[in-house]
mmCIF file of C-alpha atoms in Angstrom:
data_model
loop_
_atom_site.group_PDB
_atom_site.id
_atom_site.type_symbol
_atom_site.label_atom_id
_atom_site.label_comp_id
_atom_site.label_asym_id
_atom_site.label_seq_id
_atom_site.Cartn_x
_atom_site.Cartn_y
_atom_site.Cartn_z
ATOM 1 C CA MET V 1 98.634 92.851 107.457
ATOM 2 C CA LEU V 2 98.028 89.611 105.550
ATOM 3 C CA LEU V 3 94.453 90.561 104.682
ATOM 4 C CA ASN V 4 95.649 94.039 103.754
ATOM 5 C CA LEU V 5 98.308 92.618 101.448
ATOM 6 C CA PHE V 6 95.837 90.240 99.830
ATOM 7 C CA LEU V 7 93.272 92.968 99.172
ATOM 8 C CA THR V 8 95.914 95.394 97.921
ATOM 9 C CA PHE V 9 97.293 92.901 95.405
ATOM 10 C CA LEU V 10 93.786 91.841 94.411
ATOM 11 C CA LYS V 11 93.125 95.487 93.567
ATOM 12 C CA ILE V 12 96.436 95.769 91.718
ATOM 13 C CA GLY V 13 95.750 92.583 89.740
ATOM 14 C CA LEU V 14 92.306 93.834 88.839
ATOM 15 C CA PHE V 15 93.472 97.158 87.432
ATOM 16 C CA ALA V 16 96.856 96.370 85.877
ATOM 17 C CA TYR V 17 95.996 96.245 82.192
ATOM 18 C CA GLY V 18 99.053 95.356 80.177
ATOM 19 C CA GLY V 19 100.822 93.119 82.683
ATOM 20 C CA GLY V 20 103.916 93.669 84.786
ATOM 21 C CA TYR V 21 104.905 97.145 83.664
ATOM 22 C CA ALA V 22 101.416 98.461 84.299
ATOM 23 C CA MET V 23 101.738 97.034 87.778
ATOM 24 C CA ILE V 24 104.851 99.059 88.680
ATOM 25 C CA PRO V 25 103.050 102.427 89.072
ATOM 26 C CA LEU V 26 100.176 100.784 90.964
ATOM 27 C CA ILE V 27 102.457 98.982 93.434
ATOM 28 C CA GLN V 28 104.479 102.161 93.808
ATOM 29 C CA HIS V 29 101.361 104.086 94.753
ATOM 30 C CA GLU V 30 100.060 101.478 97.202
ATOM 31 C CA MET V 31 103.357 100.561 98.876
ATOM 32 C CA VAL V 32 105.525 103.684 98.673
ATOM 33 C CA THR V 33 103.274 106.716 98.270
ATOM 34 C CA SER V 34 100.101 106.086 100.240
ATOM 35 C CA ASN V 35 101.084 103.481 102.851
ATOM 36 C CA SER V 36 104.853 104.001 103.265
ATOM 37 C CA TRP V 37 105.283 100.233 103.590
ATOM 38 C CA LEU V 38 108.419 100.430 101.464
ATOM 39 C CA ALA V 39 111.107 103.076 100.911
ATOM 40 C CA MET V 40 111.584 104.113 97.288
ATOM 41 C CA SER V 41 115.081 102.547 97.323
ATOM 42 C CA GLU V 42 113.653 99.202 98.526
ATOM 43 C CA PHE V 43 110.984 99.378 95.828
ATOM 44 C CA LEU V 44 113.669 99.917 93.175
ATOM 45 C CA GLN V 45 115.584 96.882 94.469
ATOM 46 C CA ILE V 46 112.427 94.799 94.150
ATOM 47 C CA ILE V 47 111.877 95.916 90.541
ATOM 48 C CA THR V 48 115.515 95.160 89.728
ATOM 49 C CA VAL V 49 115.259 91.613 91.090
ATOM 50 C CA ALA V 50 111.857 91.073 89.437
ATOM 51 C CA GLU V 51 113.315 92.025 86.056
ATOM 52 C CA MET V 52 116.378 89.836 86.441
ATOM 53 C CA THR V 53 114.650 86.656 87.581
ATOM 54 C CA PRO V 54 112.590 84.406 85.302
ATOM 55 C CA GLY V 55 108.816 84.348 85.185
ATOM 56 C CA PRO V 56 106.053 86.923 84.962
ATOM 57 C CA ILE V 57 107.142 90.260 86.444
ATOM 58 C CA ALA V 58 103.773 90.612 88.166
ATOM 59 C CA ILE V 59 104.327 87.393 90.125
ATOM 60 C CA ASN V 60 107.918 88.340 90.954
ATOM 61 C CA LEU V 61 106.850 91.770 92.206
ATOM 62 C CA ALA V 62 103.989 90.392 94.297
ATOM 63 C CA THR V 63 106.062 87.585 95.828
ATOM 64 C CA PHE V 64 108.971 89.850 96.748
ATOM 65 C CA THR V 65 106.850 92.702 98.089
ATOM 66 C CA GLY V 66 104.756 90.252 100.115
ATOM 67 C CA TYR V 67 107.855 88.604 101.565
ATOM 68 C CA LYS V 68 109.432 91.914 102.546
ATOM 69 C CA LEU V 69 106.311 93.023 104.361
ATOM 70 C CA ALA V 70 105.114 89.799 105.988
ATOM 71 C CA GLY V 71 107.439 86.871 105.288
ATOM 72 C CA PHE V 72 106.430 83.631 103.575
ATOM 73 C CA LEU V 73 102.681 83.961 104.188
ATOM 74 C CA GLY V 74 102.849 87.530 102.915
ATOM 75 C CA SER V 75 104.367 86.375 99.652
ATOM 76 C CA LEU V 76 101.759 83.637 99.337
ATOM 77 C CA VAL V 77 98.696 85.853 99.831
ATOM 78 C CA SER V 78 100.150 88.577 97.578
ATOM 79 C CA THR V 79 100.771 86.119 94.747
ATOM 80 C CA ILE V 80 97.315 84.592 95.057
ATOM 81 C CA GLY V 81 95.803 88.067 95.241
ATOM 82 C CA VAL V 82 97.509 89.245 92.084
ATOM 83 C CA THR V 83 96.599 86.146 90.015
ATOM 84 C CA LEU V 84 92.991 85.714 91.147
ATOM 85 C CA PRO V 85 91.510 88.539 89.021
ATOM 86 C CA SER V 86 93.357 87.233 85.926
ATOM 87 C CA PHE V 87 91.993 83.769 86.512
ATOM 88 C CA CYS V 88 88.366 84.860 86.935
ATOM 89 C CA ILE V 89 88.293 87.457 84.171
ATOM 90 C CA VAL V 90 90.008 85.274 81.572
ATOM 91 C CA LEU V 91 87.550 82.481 82.281
ATOM 92 C CA ILE V 92 84.679 84.930 81.685
ATOM 93 C CA LEU V 93 86.351 86.226 78.513
ATOM 94 C CA VAL V 94 86.900 82.727 77.133
ATOM 95 C CA LYS V 95 83.158 82.452 76.783
ATOM 96 C CA THR V 96 82.342 85.956 75.627
ATOM 97 C CA PHE V 97 85.456 86.981 73.730
ATOM 98 C CA LEU V 98 84.192 87.328 70.146
ATOM 99 C CA TRP V 99 81.145 89.248 71.254
ATOM 100 C CA VAL V 100 83.292 91.445 73.462
ATOM 101 C CA ARG V 101 85.780 92.254 70.743
ATOM 102 C CA GLU V 102 83.132 93.312 68.269
ATOM 103 C CA ASN V 103 81.190 95.462 70.690
ATOM 104 C CA PRO V 104 82.038 99.146 69.995
ATOM 105 C CA LYS V 105 81.388 100.140 73.607
ATOM 106 C CA ILE V 106 83.975 97.657 74.804
ATOM 107 C CA LYS V 107 86.406 98.918 72.181
ATOM 108 C CA GLY V 108 86.033 102.397 73.652
ATOM 109 C CA LEU V 109 86.540 100.980 77.126
ATOM 110 C CA LEU V 110 89.762 99.259 76.044
ATOM 111 C CA VAL V 111 91.050 102.459 74.409
ATOM 112 C CA GLY V 112 90.408 104.209 77.711
ATOM 113 C CA LEU V 113 92.189 101.522 79.736
ATOM 114 C CA ARG V 114 95.207 101.398 77.424
ATOM 115 C CA SER V 115 95.545 105.189 77.425
ATOM 116 C CA ALA V 116 95.439 105.230 81.223
ATOM 117 C CA VAL V 117 98.089 102.505 81.428
ATOM 118 C CA LEU V 118 100.347 104.389 79.020
ATOM 119 C CA ALA V 119 100.045 107.516 81.165
ATOM 120 C CA LEU V 120 100.696 105.445 84.309
ATOM 121 C CA ILE V 121 103.914 103.979 82.940
ATOM 122 C CA ILE V 122 105.136 107.397 81.788
ATOM 123 C CA SER V 123 104.383 108.823 85.239
ATOM 124 C CA ALA V 124 106.245 105.902 86.854
ATOM 125 C CA ALA V 125 109.274 106.687 84.681
ATOM 126 C CA VAL V 126 109.096 110.322 85.834
ATOM 127 C CA SER V 127 108.675 109.618 89.546
ATOM 128 C CA ILE V 128 111.242 106.799 89.639
ATOM 129 C CA GLY V 129 113.612 109.031 87.679
ATOM 130 C CA LYS V 130 113.297 111.698 90.379
ATOM 131 C CA THR V 131 114.569 109.201 92.980
ATOM 132 C CA ALA V 132 117.003 107.246 90.848
ATOM 133 C CA PHE V 133 118.839 110.215 89.318
ATOM 134 C CA ILE V 134 121.024 110.931 92.326
ATOM 135 C CA ASP V 135 123.834 112.263 90.148
ATOM 136 C CA PHE V 136 124.828 112.738 86.520
ATOM 137 C CA LYS V 137 126.422 109.297 86.347
ATOM 138 C CA VAL V 138 123.043 107.592 86.846
ATOM 139 C CA ILE V 139 121.451 109.911 84.268
ATOM 140 C CA GLY V 140 124.247 108.884 81.894
ATOM 141 C CA ILE V 141 123.588 105.204 82.611
ATOM 142 C CA ALA V 142 119.867 105.701 81.957
ATOM 143 C CA LEU V 143 120.515 107.507 78.669
ATOM 144 C CA ALA V 144 122.969 104.834 77.538
ATOM 145 C CA CYS V 145 120.489 102.081 78.428
ATOM 146 C CA PHE V 146 117.705 103.882 76.594
ATOM 147 C CA VAL V 147 119.851 104.136 73.461
ATOM 148 C CA ILE V 148 120.791 100.450 73.764
ATOM 149 C CA LEU V 149 117.115 99.495 74.130
ATOM 150 C CA LEU V 150 115.989 101.559 71.141
ATOM 151 C CA TRP V 151 118.746 100.539 68.734
ATOM 152 C CA LEU V 152 119.757 97.041 69.741
ATOM 153 C CA ASP V 153 116.461 95.872 71.218
ATOM 154 C CA LEU V 154 118.325 93.924 73.906
ATOM 155 C CA HIS V 155 116.443 91.866 76.437
ATOM 156 C CA PRO V 156 115.264 93.852 79.518
ATOM 157 C CA ALA V 157 117.092 91.553 81.948
ATOM 158 C CA ILE V 158 120.381 92.130 80.093
ATOM 159 C CA VAL V 159 119.887 95.897 80.103
ATOM 160 C CA ILE V 160 119.311 95.816 83.882
ATOM 161 C CA VAL V 161 122.547 93.848 84.330
ATOM 162 C CA ILE V 162 124.392 96.354 82.120
ATOM 163 C CA GLY V 163 122.971 99.236 84.179
ATOM 164 C CA GLY V 164 123.937 97.520 87.421
ATOM 165 C CA GLY V 165 127.415 96.688 86.131
ATOM 166 C CA ALA V 166 127.910 100.312 85.103
ATOM 167 C CA GLY V 167 126.727 101.295 88.581
ATOM 168 C CA ILE V 168 129.445 99.122 90.162
ATOM 169 C CA LEU V 169 132.114 100.588 87.862
ATOM 170 C CA LEU V 170 131.089 104.231 88.222
ATOM 171 C CA LEU V 171 129.491 104.570 91.641
ATOM 172 C CA LEU V 172 131.398 102.193 93.913
ATOM 173 C CA GLY V 173 133.522 103.896 96.568
ATOM 174 C CA MET G 1 90.877 59.170 85.672
ATOM 175 C CA GLN G 2 94.511 58.256 85.201
ATOM 176 C CA LEU G 3 94.439 59.871 81.778
ATOM 177 C CA PHE G 4 92.946 63.058 83.201
ATOM 178 C CA SER G 5 95.525 63.458 85.914
ATOM 179 C CA ARG G 6 98.243 62.932 83.329
ATOM 180 C CA THR G 7 96.772 65.787 81.290
ATOM 181 C CA TYR G 8 96.888 68.106 84.293
ATOM 182 C CA LEU G 9 100.455 67.085 85.008
ATOM 183 C CA LYS G 10 101.461 67.787 81.420
ATOM 184 C CA ILE G 11 99.822 71.211 81.461
ATOM 185 C CA PHE G 12 101.505 71.971 84.778
ATOM 186 C CA ALA G 13 104.937 70.792 83.584
ATOM 187 C CA THR G 14 104.747 72.753 80.330
ATOM 188 C CA PHE G 15 103.844 76.018 82.017
ATOM 189 C CA PHE G 16 106.400 75.375 84.749
ATOM 190 C CA ARG G 17 109.039 75.232 82.009
ATOM 191 C CA ILE G 18 107.710 78.463 80.513
ATOM 192 C CA GLY G 19 107.923 80.058 83.967
ATOM 193 C CA VAL G 20 111.525 78.943 84.467
ATOM 194 C CA PHE G 21 112.921 79.960 81.102
ATOM 195 C CA THR G 22 111.329 83.325 80.370
ATOM 196 C CA PHE G 23 112.982 86.468 81.657
ATOM 197 C CA GLY G 24 111.491 89.929 81.633
ATOM 198 C CA GLY G 25 107.872 88.855 81.708
ATOM 199 C CA GLY G 26 105.010 90.003 79.523
ATOM 200 C CA PHE G 27 105.684 90.140 75.819
ATOM 201 C CA SER G 28 109.091 88.511 76.011
ATOM 202 C CA MET G 29 107.295 85.350 77.175
ATOM 203 C CA ILE G 30 105.108 85.079 74.078
ATOM 204 C CA PRO G 31 107.637 83.375 71.725
ATOM 205 C CA LEU G 32 108.406 80.622 74.245
ATOM 206 C CA ILE G 33 104.734 80.064 75.025
ATOM 207 C CA LYS G 34 104.085 79.763 71.295
ATOM 208 C CA ARG G 35 106.906 77.256 70.876
ATOM 209 C CA GLU G 36 105.608 75.084 73.702
ATOM 210 C CA ILE G 37 101.881 75.072 73.050
ATOM 211 C CA VAL G 38 101.677 75.599 69.270
ATOM 212 C CA ASP G 39 104.859 74.024 67.845
ATOM 213 C CA ASN G 40 105.725 71.311 70.387
ATOM 214 C CA HIS G 41 102.406 70.159 71.789
ATOM 215 C CA HIS G 42 99.940 71.281 69.088
ATOM 216 C CA TRP G 43 97.489 72.136 71.815
ATOM 217 C CA VAL G 44 96.184 75.152 69.896
ATOM 218 C CA SER G 45 96.491 76.375 66.288
ATOM 219 C CA MET G 46 98.333 79.579 65.392
ATOM 220 C CA GLU G 47 94.996 81.381 64.870
ATOM 221 C CA GLU G 48 93.776 80.291 68.283
ATOM 222 C CA PHE G 49 97.094 81.380 69.757
ATOM 223 C CA MET G 50 96.674 84.900 68.341
ATOM 224 C CA GLU G 51 93.196 84.985 69.845
ATOM 225 C CA ILE G 52 94.587 83.865 73.190
ATOM 226 C CA ILE G 53 97.209 86.617 73.171
ATOM 227 C CA ALA G 54 94.509 89.161 72.336
ATOM 228 C CA VAL G 55 92.453 88.003 75.316
ATOM 229 C CA GLY G 56 95.573 88.022 77.476
ATOM 230 C CA GLN G 57 96.002 91.693 76.702
ATOM 231 C CA SER G 58 92.342 92.605 77.079
ATOM 232 C CA ALA G 59 92.190 91.184 80.589
ATOM 233 C CA PRO G 60 94.016 92.793 83.512
ATOM 234 C CA GLY G 61 96.998 91.121 85.133
ATOM 235 C CA ALA G 62 100.106 89.395 83.861
ATOM 236 C CA VAL G 63 99.943 88.412 80.187
ATOM 237 C CA ALA G 64 101.643 85.101 80.975
ATOM 238 C CA VAL G 65 99.118 84.244 83.685
ATOM 239 C CA ASN G 66 96.205 85.168 81.424
ATOM 240 C CA THR G 67 97.592 83.076 78.570
ATOM 241 C CA ALA G 68 98.171 80.147 80.913
ATOM 242 C CA THR G 69 94.603 80.358 82.206
ATOM 243 C CA PHE G 70 93.150 80.425 78.695
ATOM 244 C CA VAL G 71 95.225 77.528 77.363
ATOM 245 C CA GLY G 72 94.693 75.443 80.492
ATOM 246 C CA TYR G 73 90.950 75.991 80.248
ATOM 247 C CA LYS G 74 90.892 75.011 76.580
ATOM 248 C CA MET G 75 92.798 71.826 77.405
ATOM 249 C CA ALA G 76 90.981 70.654 80.499
ATOM 250 C CA LYS G 77 88.450 73.200 81.760
ATOM 251 C CA TYR G 78 88.785 74.762 85.227
ATOM 252 C CA LYS G 79 91.245 72.294 86.680
ATOM 253 C CA GLY G 80 93.385 72.684 83.555
ATOM 254 C CA ALA G 81 93.373 76.450 84.015
ATOM 255 C CA LEU G 82 94.389 76.002 87.646
ATOM 256 C CA ALA G 83 97.212 73.599 86.725
ATOM 257 C CA ALA G 84 98.527 76.075 84.139
ATOM 258 C CA ILE G 85 98.441 79.040 86.546
ATOM 259 C CA LEU G 86 100.222 77.059 89.247
ATOM 260 C CA GLY G 87 102.822 75.923 86.735
ATOM 261 C CA VAL G 88 103.605 79.386 85.389
ATOM 262 C CA SER G 89 103.672 81.075 88.828
ATOM 263 C CA LEU G 90 105.490 78.524 90.943
ATOM 264 C CA PRO G 91 109.035 79.002 89.523
ATOM 265 C CA SER G 92 108.837 82.785 90.085
ATOM 266 C CA PHE G 93 107.481 82.271 93.546
ATOM 267 C CA LEU G 94 110.209 79.824 94.598
ATOM 268 C CA ILE G 95 113.088 81.754 93.012
ATOM 269 C CA ILE G 96 112.017 85.067 94.558
ATOM 270 C CA LEU G 97 111.526 83.397 97.941
ATOM 271 C CA ALA G 98 115.040 81.958 97.747
ATOM 272 C CA ILE G 99 116.518 85.335 96.840
ATOM 273 C CA ALA G 100 114.553 87.133 99.537
ATOM 274 C CA THR G 101 115.518 84.548 102.152
ATOM 275 C CA PHE G 102 119.219 84.204 101.407
ATOM 276 C CA LEU G 103 120.335 87.340 99.590
ATOM 277 C CA LEU G 104 118.259 90.162 101.094
ATOM 278 C CA ARG G 105 120.845 90.793 103.832
ATOM 279 C CA PHE G 106 123.546 91.493 101.231
ATOM 280 C CA PHE G 107 121.480 94.123 99.416
ATOM 281 C CA ASN G 108 123.010 97.015 101.351
ATOM 282 C CA THR G 109 126.650 96.010 100.970
ATOM 283 C CA PRO G 110 128.524 98.695 98.976
ATOM 284 C CA LEU G 111 128.904 96.451 95.916
ATOM 285 C CA LEU G 112 125.222 95.560 95.588
ATOM 286 C CA ALA G 113 124.135 99.066 96.589
ATOM 287 C CA ALA G 114 126.147 100.442 93.658
ATOM 288 C CA PHE G 115 124.651 97.758 91.414
ATOM 289 C CA PHE G 116 121.106 98.711 92.402
ATOM 290 C CA LYS G 117 121.784 102.432 91.882
ATOM 291 C CA GLY G 118 122.985 101.754 88.357
ATOM 292 C CA ALA G 119 120.148 99.328 87.726
ATOM 293 C CA ALA G 120 117.654 102.025 88.799
ATOM 294 C CA GLY G 121 118.890 104.113 85.872
ATOM 295 C CA ALA G 122 118.316 101.141 83.595
ATOM 296 C CA ILE G 123 114.783 100.758 84.968
ATOM 297 C CA VAL G 124 113.950 104.354 84.081
ATOM 298 C CA ALA G 125 115.281 103.682 80.572
ATOM 299 C CA LEU G 126 113.210 100.495 80.398
ATOM 300 C CA LEU G 127 110.025 102.284 81.448
ATOM 301 C CA ALA G 128 110.712 105.028 78.904
ATOM 302 C CA GLN G 129 111.190 102.443 76.161
ATOM 303 C CA VAL G 130 108.055 100.522 77.195
ATOM 304 C CA SER G 131 106.132 103.819 77.069
ATOM 305 C CA PHE G 132 107.476 104.273 73.550
ATOM 306 C CA VAL G 133 106.412 100.802 72.414
ATOM 307 C CA ILE G 134 102.994 100.905 74.088
ATOM 308 C CA GLY G 135 102.521 104.471 72.881
ATOM 309 C CA LYS G 136 103.000 103.420 69.271
ATOM 310 C CA ARG G 137 100.347 100.735 69.667
ATOM 311 C CA THR G 138 97.942 102.731 71.807
ATOM 312 C CA LEU G 139 98.010 106.214 70.316
ATOM 313 C CA LYS G 140 95.716 105.683 67.360
ATOM 314 C CA GLY G 141 92.976 108.223 66.827
ATOM 315 C CA LYS G 142 91.991 111.360 68.668
ATOM 316 C CA LEU G 143 90.397 109.617 71.636
ATOM 317 C CA SER G 144 93.550 107.841 72.777
ATOM 318 C CA PHE G 145 95.627 111.048 72.574
ATOM 319 C CA ILE G 146 93.073 113.010 74.573
ATOM 320 C CA LEU G 147 92.667 110.311 77.205
ATOM 321 C CA THR G 148 96.419 109.801 77.623
ATOM 322 C CA GLY G 149 96.871 113.562 77.959
ATOM 323 C CA VAL G 150 94.085 113.842 80.517
ATOM 324 C CA ALA G 151 95.501 110.891 82.459
ATOM 325 C CA LEU G 152 99.012 112.398 82.496
ATOM 326 C CA VAL G 153 97.728 115.717 83.809
ATOM 327 C CA GLY G 154 95.741 113.849 86.459
ATOM 328 C CA LEU G 155 98.710 111.751 87.546
ATOM 329 C CA LEU G 156 101.635 114.163 87.358
ATOM 330 C CA TRP G 157 100.071 117.519 88.232
ATOM 331 C CA LEU G 158 96.890 116.807 90.149
ATOM 332 C CA ARG G 159 98.404 113.720 91.829
ATOM 333 C CA LEU G 160 95.155 111.777 91.557
ATOM 334 C CA HIS G 161 94.972 108.168 92.726
ATOM 335 C CA PRO G 162 96.044 105.824 89.872
ATOM 336 C CA LEU G 163 92.895 103.727 90.202
ATOM 337 C CA LEU G 164 90.768 106.869 89.920
ATOM 338 C CA VAL G 165 92.625 107.782 86.705
ATOM 339 C CA ILE G 166 92.107 104.277 85.279
ATOM 340 C CA LEU G 167 88.382 104.337 86.099
ATOM 341 C CA MET G 168 88.033 107.844 84.690
ATOM 342 C CA CYS G 169 89.688 106.868 81.398
ATOM 343 C CA ALA G 170 87.636 103.666 81.185
ATOM 344 C CA ILE G 171 84.380 105.577 81.660
ATOM 345 C CA LEU G 172 85.406 108.335 79.229
ATOM 346 C CA GLY G 173 86.431 105.700 76.678
ATOM 347 C CA LEU G 174 83.159 103.854 77.122
ATOM 348 C CA TRP G 175 81.222 107.099 76.790
ATOM 349 C CA LEU G 176 83.101 108.817 73.956
ATOM 350 C CA GLY G 177 84.210 105.768 72.004
ATOM 351 C CA GLY G 178 80.973 103.852 72.162
ATOM 352 C CA GLY G 179 79.461 105.183 68.935
ATOM 353 C CA THR G 180 75.692 105.284 68.818
ATOM 354 C CA LYS G 181 74.860 101.852 70.076
ATOM 355 C CA THR G 182 72.031 102.197 72.575
ATOM 356 C CA SER G 183 71.788 98.735 74.073
ATOM 357 C CA SER G 184 73.972 99.829 76.949
ATOM 358 C CA GLY G 185 72.258 97.456 79.341
ATOM 359 C CA ILE G 186 74.220 94.500 78.055
ATOM 360 C CA SER G 187 77.463 96.431 77.947
ATOM 361 C CA LEU G 188 77.053 97.584 81.505
ATOM 362 C CA ASN G 189 76.275 94.091 82.581
ATOM 363 C CA LEU G 190 79.446 92.849 80.962
ATOM 364 C CA LYS G 191 81.428 95.733 82.366
ATOM 365 C CA ASP G 192 80.418 94.725 85.867
ATOM 366 C CA LYS G 193 81.637 91.222 85.258
ATOM 367 C CA GLY G 194 84.710 92.256 83.296
ATOM 368 C CA MET G 195 85.977 94.868 85.693
#
């Protein structure tokens, strides 16, 4: 399990272009869809906590998922797994960056990667929406949060707290 | 030697602070990182900082971790990069461990269950808004529209593996967006290292 977790998060760290949000659909696929290591509701709890606690979301997600699946050592190997690709690739890029940026082939590659990540995040919104929207109240909360995000540009952590608070008010009991 | 170890400690402490005080990850961390390393410590100039952020977004993984690696390396080579990564990751790691250890058992109480159900709605809204923001930056030119469309069809209708979709878009982008440059040997070489 530990080796599995390490390799899975290594893979996730290697392919998550665009940081934490790009990681959500990848973790969802590995943990919920293909391996059934986590229920969708557990996965949503993990995202909620990762958004509300300080630090990089990627680290929060990896630590929490690792802990849930295999305790302390699980969280350790997951976190190392998810940071290792960053570490190696950035160190390579430090030396080659200017050349990389000017190379038209690499530009095309980056357009491809960014487009894929955009599609991944949209698909995560769709598939999480299917689970999260258990009734019209939650859809209302989501719409209200979306409006708040677009117009007031509030911090993500605050919006999550607002959503959760509304959940307590509307859904409790 | 004493001086060196003090440098590592300083790098570690600075990124530890960044890790403790930034919520929401990714782009919301950039202003604080700038304040610490450009304004307070003068470790890098504003131009260098912009370059660092660009690299942080071109590499996979967390933007904060990438930025930390780059700055740490600039300050004190490999050990500096390691000190910065440890500093920026450790607060998250400890806080999440504490929550998982002490609070996990309360997650299914009615109060927290209701909180999480509401928060799930907020997460969908957040992902929609992030799609909006990234979409504005990404969707420039025909290629990006086509690739995003292809990727969406692959993910939502054909239910392809996400990694397959990423690889497919990367290869298509490399192929269609590469212009007429023929020295693909070097590019491929770099791609192997960069991927």
